Coordinates of C-alpha atoms and ligand atoms in Angstrom, one line a residue:
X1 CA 9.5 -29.1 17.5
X2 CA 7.4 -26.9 19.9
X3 CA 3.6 -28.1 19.7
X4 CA 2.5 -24.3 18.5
X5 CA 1.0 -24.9 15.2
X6 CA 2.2 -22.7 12.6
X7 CA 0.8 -20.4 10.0
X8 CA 2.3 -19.1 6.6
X9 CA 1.0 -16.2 5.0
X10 CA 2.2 -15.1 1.5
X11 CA 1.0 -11.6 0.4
X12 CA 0.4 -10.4 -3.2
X13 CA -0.7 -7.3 -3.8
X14 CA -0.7 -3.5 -2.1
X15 CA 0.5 -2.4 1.6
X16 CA -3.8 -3.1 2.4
X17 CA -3.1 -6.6 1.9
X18 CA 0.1 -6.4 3.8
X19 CA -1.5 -4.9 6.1
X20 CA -4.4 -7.7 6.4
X21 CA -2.1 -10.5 6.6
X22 CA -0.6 -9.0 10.1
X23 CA -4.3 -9.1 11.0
X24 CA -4.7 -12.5 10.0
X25 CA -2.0 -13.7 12.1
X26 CA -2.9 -11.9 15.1
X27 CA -6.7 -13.5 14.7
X28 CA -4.8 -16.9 15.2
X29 CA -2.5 -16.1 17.2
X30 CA -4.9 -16.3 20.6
X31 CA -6.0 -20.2 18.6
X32 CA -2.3 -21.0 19.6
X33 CA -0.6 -20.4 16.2
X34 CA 3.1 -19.0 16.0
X35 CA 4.1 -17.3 12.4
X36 CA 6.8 -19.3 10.3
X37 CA 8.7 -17.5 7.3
X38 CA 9.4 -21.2 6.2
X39 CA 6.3 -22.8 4.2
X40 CA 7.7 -26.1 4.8
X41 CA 7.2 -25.7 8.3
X42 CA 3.6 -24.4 7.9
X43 CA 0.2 -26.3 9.3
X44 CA -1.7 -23.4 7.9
X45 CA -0.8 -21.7 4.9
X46 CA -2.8 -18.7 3.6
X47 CA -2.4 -17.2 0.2
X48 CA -3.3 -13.9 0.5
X49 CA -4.2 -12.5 -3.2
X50 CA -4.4 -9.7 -5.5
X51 CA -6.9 -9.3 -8.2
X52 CA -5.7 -6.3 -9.6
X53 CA -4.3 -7.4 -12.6
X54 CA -4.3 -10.5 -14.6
X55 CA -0.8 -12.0 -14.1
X56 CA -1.8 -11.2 -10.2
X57 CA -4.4 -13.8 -10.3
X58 CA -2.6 -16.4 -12.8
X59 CA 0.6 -16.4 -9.7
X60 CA -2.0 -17.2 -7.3
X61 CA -2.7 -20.6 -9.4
X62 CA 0.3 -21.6 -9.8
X63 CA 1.8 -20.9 -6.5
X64 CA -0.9 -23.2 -5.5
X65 CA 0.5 -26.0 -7.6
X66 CA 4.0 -26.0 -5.8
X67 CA 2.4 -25.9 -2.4
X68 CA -0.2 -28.6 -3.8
X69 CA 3.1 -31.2 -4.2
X70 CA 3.8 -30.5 0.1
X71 CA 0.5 -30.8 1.1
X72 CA -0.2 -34.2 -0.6
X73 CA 3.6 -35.4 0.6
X74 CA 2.1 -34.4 4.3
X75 CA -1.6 -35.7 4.0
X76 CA -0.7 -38.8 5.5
X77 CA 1.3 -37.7 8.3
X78 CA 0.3 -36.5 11.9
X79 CA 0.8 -32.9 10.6
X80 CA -1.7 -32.3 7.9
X81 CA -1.2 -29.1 5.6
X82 CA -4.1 -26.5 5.0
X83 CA -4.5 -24.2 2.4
X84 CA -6.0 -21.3 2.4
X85 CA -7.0 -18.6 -0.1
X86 CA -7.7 -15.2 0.8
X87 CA -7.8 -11.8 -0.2
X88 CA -9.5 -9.9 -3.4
X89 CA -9.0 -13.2 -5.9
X90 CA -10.7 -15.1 -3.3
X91 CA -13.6 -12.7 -3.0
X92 CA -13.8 -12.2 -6.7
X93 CA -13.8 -16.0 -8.1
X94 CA -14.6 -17.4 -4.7
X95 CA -16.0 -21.2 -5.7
X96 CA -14.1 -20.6 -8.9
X97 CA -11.3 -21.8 -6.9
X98 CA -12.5 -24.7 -5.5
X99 CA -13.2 -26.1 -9.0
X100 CA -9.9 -25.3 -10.3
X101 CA -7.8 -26.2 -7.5
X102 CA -8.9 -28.9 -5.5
X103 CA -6.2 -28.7 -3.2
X104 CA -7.4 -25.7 -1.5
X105 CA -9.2 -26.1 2.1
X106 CA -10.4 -22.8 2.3
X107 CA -11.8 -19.4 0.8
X108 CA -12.0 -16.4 2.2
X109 CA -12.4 -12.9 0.9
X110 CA -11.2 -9.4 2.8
X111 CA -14.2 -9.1 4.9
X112 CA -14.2 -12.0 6.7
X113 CA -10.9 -12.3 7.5
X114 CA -11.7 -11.5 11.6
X115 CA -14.0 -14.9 11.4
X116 CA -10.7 -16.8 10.2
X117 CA -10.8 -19.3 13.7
X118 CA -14.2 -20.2 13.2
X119 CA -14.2 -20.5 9.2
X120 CA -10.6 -23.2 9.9
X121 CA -12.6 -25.4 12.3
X122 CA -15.4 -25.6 9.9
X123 CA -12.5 -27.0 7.4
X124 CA -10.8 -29.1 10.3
X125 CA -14.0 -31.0 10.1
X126 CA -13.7 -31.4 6.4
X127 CA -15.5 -29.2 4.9
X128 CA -14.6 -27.1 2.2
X129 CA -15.1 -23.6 3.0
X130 CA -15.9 -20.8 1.1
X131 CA -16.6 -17.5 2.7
X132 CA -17.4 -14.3 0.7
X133 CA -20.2 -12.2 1.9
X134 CA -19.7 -8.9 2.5
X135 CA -20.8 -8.5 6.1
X136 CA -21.7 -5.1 7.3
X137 CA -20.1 -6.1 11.1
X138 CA -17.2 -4.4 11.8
X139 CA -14.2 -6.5 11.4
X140 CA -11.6 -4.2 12.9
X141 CA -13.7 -4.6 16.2
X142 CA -13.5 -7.7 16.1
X143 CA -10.0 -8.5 15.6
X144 CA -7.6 -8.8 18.6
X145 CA -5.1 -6.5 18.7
X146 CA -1.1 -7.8 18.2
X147 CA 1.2 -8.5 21.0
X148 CA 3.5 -5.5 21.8
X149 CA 6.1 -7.9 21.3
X150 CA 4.7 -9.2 17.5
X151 CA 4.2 -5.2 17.0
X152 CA 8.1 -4.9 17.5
X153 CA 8.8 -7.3 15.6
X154 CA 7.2 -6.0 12.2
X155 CA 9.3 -3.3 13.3
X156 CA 9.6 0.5 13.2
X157 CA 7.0 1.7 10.6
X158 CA 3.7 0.1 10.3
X159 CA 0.7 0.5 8.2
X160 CA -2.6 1.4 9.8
X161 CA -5.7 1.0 7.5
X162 CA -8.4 3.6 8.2
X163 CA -10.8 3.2 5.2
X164 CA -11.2 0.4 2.8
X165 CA -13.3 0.2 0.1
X166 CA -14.6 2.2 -3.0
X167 CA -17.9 4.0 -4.1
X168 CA -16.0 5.6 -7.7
X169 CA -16.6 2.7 -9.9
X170 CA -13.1 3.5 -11.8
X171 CA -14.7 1.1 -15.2
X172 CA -11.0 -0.2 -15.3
X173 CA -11.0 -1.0 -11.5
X174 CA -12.2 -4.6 -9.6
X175 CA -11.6 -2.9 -6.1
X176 CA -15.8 -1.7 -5.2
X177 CA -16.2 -5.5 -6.2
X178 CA -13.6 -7.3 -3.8
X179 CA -13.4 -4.7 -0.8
X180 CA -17.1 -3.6 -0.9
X181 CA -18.3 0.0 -0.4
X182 CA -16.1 3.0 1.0
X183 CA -16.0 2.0 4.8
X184 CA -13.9 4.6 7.3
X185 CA -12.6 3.3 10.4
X186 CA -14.3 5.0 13.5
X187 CA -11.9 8.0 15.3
X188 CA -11.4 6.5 18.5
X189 CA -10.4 3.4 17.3
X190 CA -8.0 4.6 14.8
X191 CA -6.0 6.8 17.2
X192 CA -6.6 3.4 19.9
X193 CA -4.1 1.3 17.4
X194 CA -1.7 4.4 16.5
X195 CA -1.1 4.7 20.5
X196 CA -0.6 0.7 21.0
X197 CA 1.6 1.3 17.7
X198 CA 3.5 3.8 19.4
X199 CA 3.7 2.2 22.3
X200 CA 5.5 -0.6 20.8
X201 CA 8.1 1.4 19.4
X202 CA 6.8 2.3 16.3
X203 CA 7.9 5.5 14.6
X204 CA 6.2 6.0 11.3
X205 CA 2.6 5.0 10.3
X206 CA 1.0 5.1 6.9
X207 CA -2.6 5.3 7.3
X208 CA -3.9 2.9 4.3
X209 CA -7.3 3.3 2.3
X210 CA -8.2 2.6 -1.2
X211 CA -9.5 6.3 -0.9
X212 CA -8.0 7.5 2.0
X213 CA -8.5 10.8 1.8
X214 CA -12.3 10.1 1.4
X215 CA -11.7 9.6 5.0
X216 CA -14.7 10.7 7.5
X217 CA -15.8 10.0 11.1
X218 CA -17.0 11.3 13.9
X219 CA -14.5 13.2 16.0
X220 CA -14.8 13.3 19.9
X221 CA -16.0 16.6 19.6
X222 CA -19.4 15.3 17.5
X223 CA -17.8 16.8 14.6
X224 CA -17.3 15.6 11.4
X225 CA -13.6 14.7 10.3
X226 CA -11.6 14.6 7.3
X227 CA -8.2 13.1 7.0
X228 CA -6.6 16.5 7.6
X229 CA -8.3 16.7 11.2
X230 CA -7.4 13.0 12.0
X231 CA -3.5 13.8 10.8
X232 CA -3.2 16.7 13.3
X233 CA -4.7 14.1 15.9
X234 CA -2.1 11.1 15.2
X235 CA 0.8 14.2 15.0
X236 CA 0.0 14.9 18.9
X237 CA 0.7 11.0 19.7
X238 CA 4.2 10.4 21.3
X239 CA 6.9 9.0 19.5
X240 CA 4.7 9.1 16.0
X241 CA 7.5 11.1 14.3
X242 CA 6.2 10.1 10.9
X243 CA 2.7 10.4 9.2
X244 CA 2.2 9.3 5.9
X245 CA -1.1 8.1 4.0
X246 CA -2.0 6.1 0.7
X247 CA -3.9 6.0 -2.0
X248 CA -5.5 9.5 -2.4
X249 CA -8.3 10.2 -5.2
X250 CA -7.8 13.5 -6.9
X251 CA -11.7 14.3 -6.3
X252 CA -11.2 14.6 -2.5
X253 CA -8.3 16.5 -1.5
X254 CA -9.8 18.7 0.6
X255 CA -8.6 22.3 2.1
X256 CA -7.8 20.9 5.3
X257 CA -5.7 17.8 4.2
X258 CA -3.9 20.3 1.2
X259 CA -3.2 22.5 5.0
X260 CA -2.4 19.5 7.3
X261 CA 0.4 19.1 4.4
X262 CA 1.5 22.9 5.4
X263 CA 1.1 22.3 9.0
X264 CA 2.3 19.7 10.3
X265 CA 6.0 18.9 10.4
X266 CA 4.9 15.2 11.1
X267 CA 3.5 14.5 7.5
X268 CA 6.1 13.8 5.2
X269 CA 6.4 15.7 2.6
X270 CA 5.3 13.0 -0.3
X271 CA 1.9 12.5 -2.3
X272 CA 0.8 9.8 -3.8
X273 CA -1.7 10.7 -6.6
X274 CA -2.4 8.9 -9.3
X275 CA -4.3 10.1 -12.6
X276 CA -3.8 7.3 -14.7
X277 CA -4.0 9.4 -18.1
X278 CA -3.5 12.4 -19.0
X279 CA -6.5 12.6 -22.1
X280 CA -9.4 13.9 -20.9
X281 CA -11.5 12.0 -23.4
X282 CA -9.6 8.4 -21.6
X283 CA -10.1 9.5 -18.6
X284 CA -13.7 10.5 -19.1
X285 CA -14.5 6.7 -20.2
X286 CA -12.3 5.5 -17.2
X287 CA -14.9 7.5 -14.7
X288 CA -12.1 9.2 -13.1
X289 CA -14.7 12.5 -13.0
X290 CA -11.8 14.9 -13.3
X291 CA -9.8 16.6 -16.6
X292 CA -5.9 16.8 -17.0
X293 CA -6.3 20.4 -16.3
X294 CA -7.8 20.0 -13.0
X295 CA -5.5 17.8 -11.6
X296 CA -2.6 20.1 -13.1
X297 CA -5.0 22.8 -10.8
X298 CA -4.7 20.5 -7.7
X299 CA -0.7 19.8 -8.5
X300 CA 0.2 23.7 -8.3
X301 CA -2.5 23.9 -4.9
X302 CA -0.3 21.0 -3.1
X303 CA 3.0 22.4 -4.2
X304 CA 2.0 26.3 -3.2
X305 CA 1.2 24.2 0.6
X306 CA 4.4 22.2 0.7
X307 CA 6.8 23.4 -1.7
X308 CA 9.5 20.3 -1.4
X309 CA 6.5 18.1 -1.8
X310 CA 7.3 14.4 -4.0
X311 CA 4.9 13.3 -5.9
X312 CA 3.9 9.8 -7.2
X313 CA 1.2 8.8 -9.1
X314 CA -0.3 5.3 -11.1
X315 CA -0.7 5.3 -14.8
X316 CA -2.4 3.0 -16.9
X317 CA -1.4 2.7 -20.8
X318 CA -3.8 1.0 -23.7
X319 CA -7.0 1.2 -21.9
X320 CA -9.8 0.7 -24.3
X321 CA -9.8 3.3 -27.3
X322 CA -6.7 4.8 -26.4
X323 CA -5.0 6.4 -29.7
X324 CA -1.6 7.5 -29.9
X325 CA -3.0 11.4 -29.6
X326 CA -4.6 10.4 -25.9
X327 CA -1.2 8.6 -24.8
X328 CA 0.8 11.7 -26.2
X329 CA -1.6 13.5 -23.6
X330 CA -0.3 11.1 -20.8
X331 CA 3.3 11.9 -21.6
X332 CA 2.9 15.6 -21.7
X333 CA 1.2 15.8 -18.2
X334 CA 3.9 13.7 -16.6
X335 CA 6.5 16.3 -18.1
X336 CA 4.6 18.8 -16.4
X337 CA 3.6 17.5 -13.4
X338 CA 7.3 15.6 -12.8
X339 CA 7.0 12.6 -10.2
X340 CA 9.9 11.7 -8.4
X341 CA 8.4 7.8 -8.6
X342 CA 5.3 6.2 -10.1
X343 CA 3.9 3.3 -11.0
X344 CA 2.5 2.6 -14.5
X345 CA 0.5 -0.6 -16.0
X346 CA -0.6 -1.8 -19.1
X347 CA -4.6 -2.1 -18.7
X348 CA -5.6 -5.6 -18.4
X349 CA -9.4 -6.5 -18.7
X350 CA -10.9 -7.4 -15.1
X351 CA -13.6 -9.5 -15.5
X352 CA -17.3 -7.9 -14.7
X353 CA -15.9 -4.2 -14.7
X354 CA -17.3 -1.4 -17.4
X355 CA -13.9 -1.4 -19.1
X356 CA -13.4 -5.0 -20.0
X357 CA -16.7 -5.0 -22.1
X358 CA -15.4 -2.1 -24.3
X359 CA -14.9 -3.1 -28.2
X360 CA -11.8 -1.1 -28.7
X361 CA -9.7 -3.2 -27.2
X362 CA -6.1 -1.6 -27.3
X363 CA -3.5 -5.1 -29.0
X364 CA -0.8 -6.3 -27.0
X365 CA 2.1 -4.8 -28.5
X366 CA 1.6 -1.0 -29.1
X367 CA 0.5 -1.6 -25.0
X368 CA 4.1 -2.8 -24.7
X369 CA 5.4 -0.1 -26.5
X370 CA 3.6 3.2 -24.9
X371 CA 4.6 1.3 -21.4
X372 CA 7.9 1.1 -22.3
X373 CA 7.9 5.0 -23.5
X374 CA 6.3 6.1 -20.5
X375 CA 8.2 4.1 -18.0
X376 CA 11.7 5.6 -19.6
X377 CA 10.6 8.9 -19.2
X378 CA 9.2 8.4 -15.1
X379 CA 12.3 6.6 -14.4
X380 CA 14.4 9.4 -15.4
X381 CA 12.3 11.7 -13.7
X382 CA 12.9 9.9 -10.2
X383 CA 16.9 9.5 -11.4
X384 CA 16.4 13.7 -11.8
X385 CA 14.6 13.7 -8.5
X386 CA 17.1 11.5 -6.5
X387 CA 19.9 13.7 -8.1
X388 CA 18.5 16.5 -6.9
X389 CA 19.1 15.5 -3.6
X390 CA 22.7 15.1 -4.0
X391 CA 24.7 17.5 -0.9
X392 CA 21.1 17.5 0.8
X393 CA 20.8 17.2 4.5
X394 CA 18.0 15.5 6.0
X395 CA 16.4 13.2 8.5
X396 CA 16.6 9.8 8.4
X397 CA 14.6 7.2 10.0
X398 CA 16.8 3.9 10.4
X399 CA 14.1 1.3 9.8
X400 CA 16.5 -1.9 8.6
X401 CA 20.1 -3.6 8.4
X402 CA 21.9 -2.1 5.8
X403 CA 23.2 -3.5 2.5
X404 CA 26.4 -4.0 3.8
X405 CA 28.1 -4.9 7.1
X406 CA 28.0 -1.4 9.6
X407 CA 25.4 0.2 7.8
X408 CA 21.8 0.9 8.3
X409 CA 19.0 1.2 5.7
X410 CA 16.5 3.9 6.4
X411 CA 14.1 6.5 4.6
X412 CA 14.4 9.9 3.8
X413 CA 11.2 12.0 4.4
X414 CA 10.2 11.8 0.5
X415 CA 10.4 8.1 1.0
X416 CA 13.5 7.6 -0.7
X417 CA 15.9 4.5 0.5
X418 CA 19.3 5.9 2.2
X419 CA 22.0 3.6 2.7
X420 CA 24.5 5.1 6.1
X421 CA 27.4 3.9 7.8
X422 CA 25.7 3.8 11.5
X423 CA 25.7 1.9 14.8
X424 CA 23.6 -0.6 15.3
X425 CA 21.7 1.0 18.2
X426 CA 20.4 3.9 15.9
X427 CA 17.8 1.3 14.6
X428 CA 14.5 3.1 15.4
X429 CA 15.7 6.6 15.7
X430 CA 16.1 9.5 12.7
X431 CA 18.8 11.1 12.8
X432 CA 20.2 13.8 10.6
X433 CA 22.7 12.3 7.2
X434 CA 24.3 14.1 4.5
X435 CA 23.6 12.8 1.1
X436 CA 26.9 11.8 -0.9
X437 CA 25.6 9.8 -3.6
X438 CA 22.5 8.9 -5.8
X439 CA 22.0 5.7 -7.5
X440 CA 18.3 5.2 -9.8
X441 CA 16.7 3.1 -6.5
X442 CA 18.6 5.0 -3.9
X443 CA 20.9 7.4 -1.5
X444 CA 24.2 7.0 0.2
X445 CA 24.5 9.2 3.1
X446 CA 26.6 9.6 5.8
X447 CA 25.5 10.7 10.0
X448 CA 26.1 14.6 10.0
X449 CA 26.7 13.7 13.5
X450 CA 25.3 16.8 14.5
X451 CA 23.7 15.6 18.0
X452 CA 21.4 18.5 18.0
X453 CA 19.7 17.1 15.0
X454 CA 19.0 13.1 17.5
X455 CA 15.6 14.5 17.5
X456 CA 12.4 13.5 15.9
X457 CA 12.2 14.6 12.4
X458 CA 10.7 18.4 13.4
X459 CA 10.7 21.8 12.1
X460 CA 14.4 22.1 11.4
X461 CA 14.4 18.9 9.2
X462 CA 11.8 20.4 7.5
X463 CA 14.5 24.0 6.8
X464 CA 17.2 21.4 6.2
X465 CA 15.6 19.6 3.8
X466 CA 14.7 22.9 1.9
X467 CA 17.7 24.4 2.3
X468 CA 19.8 21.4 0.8
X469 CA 16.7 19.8 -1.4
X470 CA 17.1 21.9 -4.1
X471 CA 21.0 21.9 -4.5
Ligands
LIG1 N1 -5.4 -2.7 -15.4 C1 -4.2 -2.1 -15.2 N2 -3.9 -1.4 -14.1 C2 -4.9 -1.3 -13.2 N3 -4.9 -0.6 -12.0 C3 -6.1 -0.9 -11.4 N4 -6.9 -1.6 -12.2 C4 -6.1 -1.9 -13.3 C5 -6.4 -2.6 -14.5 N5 -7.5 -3.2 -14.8 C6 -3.8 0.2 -11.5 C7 -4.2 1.6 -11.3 C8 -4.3 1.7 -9.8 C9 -3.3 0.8 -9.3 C10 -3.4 0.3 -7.9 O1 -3.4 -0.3 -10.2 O2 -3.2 2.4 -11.8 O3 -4.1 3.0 -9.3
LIG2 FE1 -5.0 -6.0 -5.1 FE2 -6.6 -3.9 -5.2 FE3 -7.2 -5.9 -3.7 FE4 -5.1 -4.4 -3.0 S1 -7.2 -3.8 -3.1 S2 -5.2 -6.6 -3.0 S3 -4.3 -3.9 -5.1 S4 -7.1 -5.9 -5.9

């Protein structure tokens, strides 16, 4: 065994904590720790959590059980385990979790994450730390940046958060609680770790925010910029081929993003835009500050910019008060709207948001039952959308071993897996693939071997994909 101590990290939650944990690692990585996929093998293991939902949080505590058993079998041994809770179920219940799991070493919530080597030796010397203040430094500036060759290794897309944090106090929504106020990244140091990324190799980024379209910094002109402007900024970087960004608000897709989605052949044409209900009486009592019609309004504005456009959206069912007459609402504006993937939930009371203090209180079952409505009809909306792509021809970027022997997995611009029968050494590059069958989750393609197309996914995959899209 090599004397690099090892870390584990588990992630729950969205592509921000995903994104985090790779941060995590590269804060110990100059403290001499190596990542491990094997737990076993771990000297630090960090849970890194989600407090979205409730059965998010109730995982957390019971994964901490199983690790508990390892970490009392190695407490006697020269290579004690740590234990580490981080994330938004760390900054929301923060000593909570000392009391109810003894076993754990360490809190930490998402702000503080870039403090991670001093806040372990305070726990090496037996405290028990818990760190949850929501520090007004900026942690990205603090964090060393990942190796070129760790970069490689996460491999050929990577996720790039720009803005964290929310100011919309959503009443169903914990997020302004665990990641703080609406925070943007600074310019300079966003396009800094999008070169570095494609440096490395990388050919896709998705910029990350819990708002990310709120996006706003100073440009190097003085100006003020939106997301649109810093798009066309990351389009002009080498070997970015891809743009992509998530989680938009409704409330704050500006002109210039709705045109960046005209403009540049580097943003893939796919939106992520939830509306949660389609009642405008629910979602006036959620705070969303927008009605059905208006996001029907914004729908047609997106699709006149970028006609073969996906959309995706999130949807919650049962939220307090919700009658049959306001889920009815939700249904019709998804048959309107049609959303080649979404994600829908039943509302589940967070503890200290608006929501969860409401009487009417929406029981367990007829939640079950409008969920199970609504998902039917959004999964044959993406079975309709993944159809409709049958005889396409479009670019794909190879991102992963295929299911089977000789092929390679990749994505098609609207984010759809495509399974191809490909070389090995077209890992990394998009290259252009026929579609000859659709399953539910997925496309089978196969390499138009057109050699003209062995470019990066440009203006003609953008006429291919229109041309065959609609077959
Ligand atoms: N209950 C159910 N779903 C929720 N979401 C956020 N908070 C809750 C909650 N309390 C969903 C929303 C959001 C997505 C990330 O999670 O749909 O867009
Ligand atoms: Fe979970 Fe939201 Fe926190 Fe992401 S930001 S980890 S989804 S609670």
């Amino acid at each position: 065994m090599s004397d690099a101590k090892k870390v584990f990290v588990r992630t729950y939650g969205c592509q921000m904590n995903v994104y985090d944990s790779d941060r995590m690692t590269d804060a110990l990585a100059p403290e001499g720790y190596a990542s491990t996929d094997t737990l076993e093998d771990a000297d630090l293991v960090i849970l890194n959590t989600c407090h979205i939902r409730e059965k998010a949080a109730e995982k957390v505590y019971s994964e901490i059980g199983r690790i508990r058993k390892l970490k009392d079998a190695r407490a006697e041994t020269a290579r004690p385990m740590t234990l580490a809770v981080a994330g938004c179920v760390a900054q929301a219940e923060g000593e909570e979790i000392m009391h109810r799991a003894p076993a754990v070493d360490l809190v930490f919530g998402p702000q503080s994450y870039h403090r991670l080597p001093e806040l372990l030796k305070r726990a090496g010397a037996g405290d028990r730390v818990v760190e949850t203040d929501l520090p007004t430094e900026d942690k990205f500036k603090a964090l060393p940046a990942a190796s070129r060759e760790v970069t490689l290794k996460r491999g050929v897309t990577a996720f790039l958060t720009v803005q964290e944090g929310c100011d919309k106090f959503c009443t169903f929504c914990v997020v302004p609680y665990t990641r703080g106020a609406e925070v943007s990244r600074p310019i300079a140091q966003v396009l800094d770790e999008a070169r570095r990324l494609a440096d490395a190799g990388v050919r896709e980024v998705t910029l990350l925010g819990q708002n990310v379209n709120a996006y706003h910094g100073k440009g190097p002109d003085g100006a003020d910029w939106g997301l649109g402007r810093l798009l066309h900024a990351l389009a002009d970087i080498p070997g970015l081929d891809r743009l992509r960004y998530t989680t938009s608000h409704p409330r704050d897709m500006d002109d210039e993003l709705m045109a960046a989605h005209r403009d540049l052949d580097a943003l893939m044409p796919y939106l992520h835009l939830p509306v949660q209900a389609g009642s405008d009486r629910i979602l006036g009592m959620m705070n969303r500050k927008h009605t059905a019609a208006e996001y029907m309004a914004l729908v047609e504005r997106i699709r006149a910019a970028r006609p073969d456009i996906a959309l995706s959206g999130d949807f919650i069912v049962g939220f307090p008060g919700e009658t049959e007459d306001d889920f009815r609402a939700t249904m019709k504006l998804v048959e309107e709207v049609g959303y080649a993937s979404a994600f829908s939930f039943k509302y589940s009371p967070r503890p200290g948001t608006p929501g969860a203090a409401l009487d009417d209180q929406v029981p367990e079952e007829v939640k079950s039952e409008r969920l199970a409505r609504l998902q039917a009809l959004l999964s044959q909306q993406q079975q309709a959308f993944n159809a409709s792509k049958r005889g396409a021809v479009m670019d794909v970027l190879f991102e992963k071993p295929g299911r089977f022997e000789g092929q390679l997995g990749g994505r098609s611009p609207w984010l759809q897996a495509v399974h191809v029968e490909a070389p090995a050494e077209l890992f990394g590059e998009i290259r252009q693939v026929v579609i000859e069958d659709v399953g539910p989750n997925s496309l089978v393609g196969r390499l138009t071997g057109d050699e003209a197309a062995a470019r990066p996914s440009g203006a003609d995959g953008r006429v291919a994909a229109e041309a065959g899209g609609r077959a």
